[in-house]
Amino acid sequence: RTPGYVCSYSGSSGINAEYGMADAERALPVYLQNLKASESLGEEVIADQQEIIDLDRKRNTNREALRALKTQGDKVWLLMGNEFVKVDKDVAEGWLQNDQSVLDKEINTLRDGLKDKVAAIKGMEGSHLSSGFNLKPMGRGELGAVYEQP
């Protein structure tokens, strides 16, 4: 040990007590690697959150369009790319509902991935998530069973 050098960092890199300069120099690459990995995961979490926001905006726009179709006649105009197309109301509604289901699946996939990434970041920091973090909402069938009268 090198006298006079004290390292008091208590993170996940394994430095928990007083070490000499040589020990700290060996632990520094591990610490930097963990820091780099957690920063990378943090950036992915932020990017995924922004992607969820963008997809949710598209989903809301589709929901508004589906609601507006209820008041339209038999044929409706749709903007596809940079041209307007006149199609049957039922066809347009089918396309929008299909888009809604695709957006819902993408959003749920991103949200599930976020939970894993946040858990990995917390693990790198040496702390643990609360036990309720990975809970999933109950489905219609499960809620029906809860409210069923005996």
Coordinates of C-alpha atoms in Angstrom, one line a residue:
R1 CA 0.0 0.0 0.0
T2 CA 1.0 3.5 -0.7
P3 CA 0.9 5.5 2.5
G4 CA -1.3 8.5 2.6
Y5 CA -3.7 7.5 -0.1
V6 CA -7.3 6.7 0.9
C7 CA -10.1 5.8 -1.4
S8 CA -13.6 6.1 0.2
Y9 CA -15.8 5.3 -2.8
S10 CA -18.4 2.6 -1.9
G11 CA -20.1 2.0 -5.3
S12 CA -20.4 -1.3 -7.2
S13 CA -16.9 -1.3 -8.5
G14 CA -15.7 -3.2 -5.5
I15 CA -13.8 -0.3 -3.7
N16 CA -15.2 -0.4 -0.2
A17 CA -12.4 0.3 2.2
E18 CA -9.0 2.0 2.3
Y19 CA -6.7 0.9 -0.5
G20 CA -3.4 2.0 -1.6
M21 CA -2.6 3.7 -4.9
A22 CA -1.9 0.4 -6.8
D23 CA -5.3 -1.1 -5.7
A24 CA -7.1 2.1 -6.7
E25 CA -5.4 2.1 -10.1
R26 CA -6.5 -1.5 -10.7
A27 CA -10.1 -0.7 -9.6
L28 CA -10.4 2.5 -11.7
P29 CA -10.9 0.6 -15.1
V30 CA -13.7 -1.5 -13.5
Y31 CA -15.3 1.6 -12.1
L32 CA -15.1 3.4 -15.4
Q33 CA -16.5 0.4 -17.3
N34 CA -19.5 0.3 -14.9
L35 CA -20.0 4.0 -15.2
K36 CA -19.9 3.8 -19.0
A37 CA -22.4 0.9 -19.1
S38 CA -24.8 2.7 -16.8
E39 CA -24.5 5.9 -18.8
S40 CA -25.2 4.0 -22.0
L41 CA -28.2 2.3 -20.5
G42 CA -29.4 5.7 -19.1
E43 CA -29.3 7.1 -22.6
E44 CA -31.2 4.1 -24.0
V45 CA -33.9 4.7 -21.3
I46 CA -34.2 8.3 -22.3
A47 CA -34.4 7.4 -26.0
D48 CA -37.1 4.8 -25.3
Q49 CA -39.1 7.2 -23.2
Q50 CA -39.1 9.7 -26.0
E51 CA -40.1 7.0 -28.5
I52 CA -43.0 6.0 -26.2
I53 CA -44.1 9.7 -26.1
D54 CA -44.0 9.9 -29.9
L55 CA -45.9 6.7 -30.4
D56 CA -48.5 7.8 -27.9
R57 CA -49.0 11.0 -29.8
K58 CA -49.6 8.9 -33.0
R59 CA -52.0 6.7 -31.1
N60 CA -53.9 9.7 -29.8
T61 CA -54.1 11.1 -33.4
N62 CA -55.5 7.7 -34.6
R63 CA -58.0 7.7 -31.8
E64 CA -59.2 11.1 -32.8
A65 CA -59.5 10.0 -36.4
L66 CA -61.5 6.9 -35.5
R67 CA -63.8 9.1 -33.4
A68 CA -64.2 11.6 -36.3
L69 CA -65.1 8.7 -38.7
K70 CA -68.2 8.1 -36.7
T71 CA -69.7 11.3 -38.0
Q72 CA -68.6 10.9 -41.7
G73 CA -70.6 9.5 -44.6
D74 CA -69.8 6.4 -46.7
K75 CA -66.6 7.7 -48.3
V76 CA -63.8 9.6 -46.5
W77 CA -60.6 11.4 -47.6
L78 CA -57.4 10.1 -46.1
L79 CA -54.0 11.7 -46.3
M80 CA -51.5 8.9 -47.3
G81 CA -48.0 10.2 -47.6
N82 CA -48.4 13.4 -49.5
E83 CA -51.6 12.6 -51.4
F84 CA -55.3 12.4 -50.5
V85 CA -57.2 9.2 -51.2
K86 CA -60.9 8.7 -51.1
V87 CA -61.8 5.3 -49.6
D88 CA -64.8 3.6 -47.9
K89 CA -65.4 4.5 -44.3
D90 CA -65.1 0.8 -43.3
V91 CA -61.7 0.4 -45.0
A92 CA -60.3 3.6 -43.4
E93 CA -61.6 2.4 -40.0
G94 CA -59.9 -1.0 -40.4
W95 CA -56.6 0.6 -41.3
L96 CA -56.8 3.0 -38.3
Q97 CA -57.7 0.1 -35.9
N98 CA -54.8 -2.0 -37.3
D99 CA -52.4 1.0 -36.8
Q100 CA -53.8 1.3 -33.2
S101 CA -53.0 -2.3 -32.4
V102 CA -49.5 -2.1 -33.9
L103 CA -48.8 1.1 -31.9
D104 CA -50.1 -0.5 -28.7
K105 CA -47.8 -3.5 -29.1
E106 CA -44.8 -1.3 -29.8
I107 CA -45.5 0.9 -26.8
N108 CA -46.0 -2.1 -24.5
T109 CA -42.7 -3.7 -25.8
L110 CA -40.8 -0.5 -25.1
R111 CA -42.3 -0.2 -21.6
D112 CA -41.4 -3.8 -20.8
G113 CA -37.8 -3.1 -22.1
L114 CA -37.6 0.1 -20.0
K115 CA -38.3 -1.9 -16.8
D116 CA -35.4 -4.3 -17.6
K117 CA -33.0 -1.4 -18.4
V118 CA -33.9 0.6 -15.2
A119 CA -33.5 -2.6 -13.1
A120 CA -30.1 -3.1 -14.7
I121 CA -29.1 0.4 -13.9
K122 CA -30.2 0.1 -10.4
G123 CA -28.2 -3.2 -10.1
M124 CA -25.1 -1.4 -11.3
E125 CA -25.6 1.3 -8.7
G126 CA -25.8 -1.4 -6.0
S127 CA -29.4 -0.6 -5.0
H128 CA -32.5 -2.7 -5.6
L129 CA -35.9 -1.9 -7.0
S130 CA -39.0 -2.1 -4.8
S131 CA -40.9 -5.4 -5.1
G132 CA -43.8 -3.7 -6.8
F133 CA -41.8 -2.4 -9.8
N134 CA -42.5 -5.3 -12.1
L135 CA -46.2 -5.6 -11.4
K136 CA -48.5 -5.9 -14.4
P137 CA -52.1 -4.7 -14.6
M138 CA -54.9 -7.2 -14.3
G139 CA -56.7 -8.1 -17.5
R140 CA -60.5 -8.1 -18.0
G141 CA -60.9 -11.7 -17.1
E142 CA -59.0 -11.4 -13.9
L143 CA -61.0 -8.3 -12.9
G144 CA -64.2 -10.1 -13.7
A145 CA -63.1 -12.9 -11.3
V146 CA -62.4 -10.4 -8.6
Y147 CA -65.8 -8.8 -8.8
E148 CA -67.8 -12.0 -9.2
Q149 CA -70.3 -12.7 -6.5
P150 CA -70.0 -16.1 -4.8

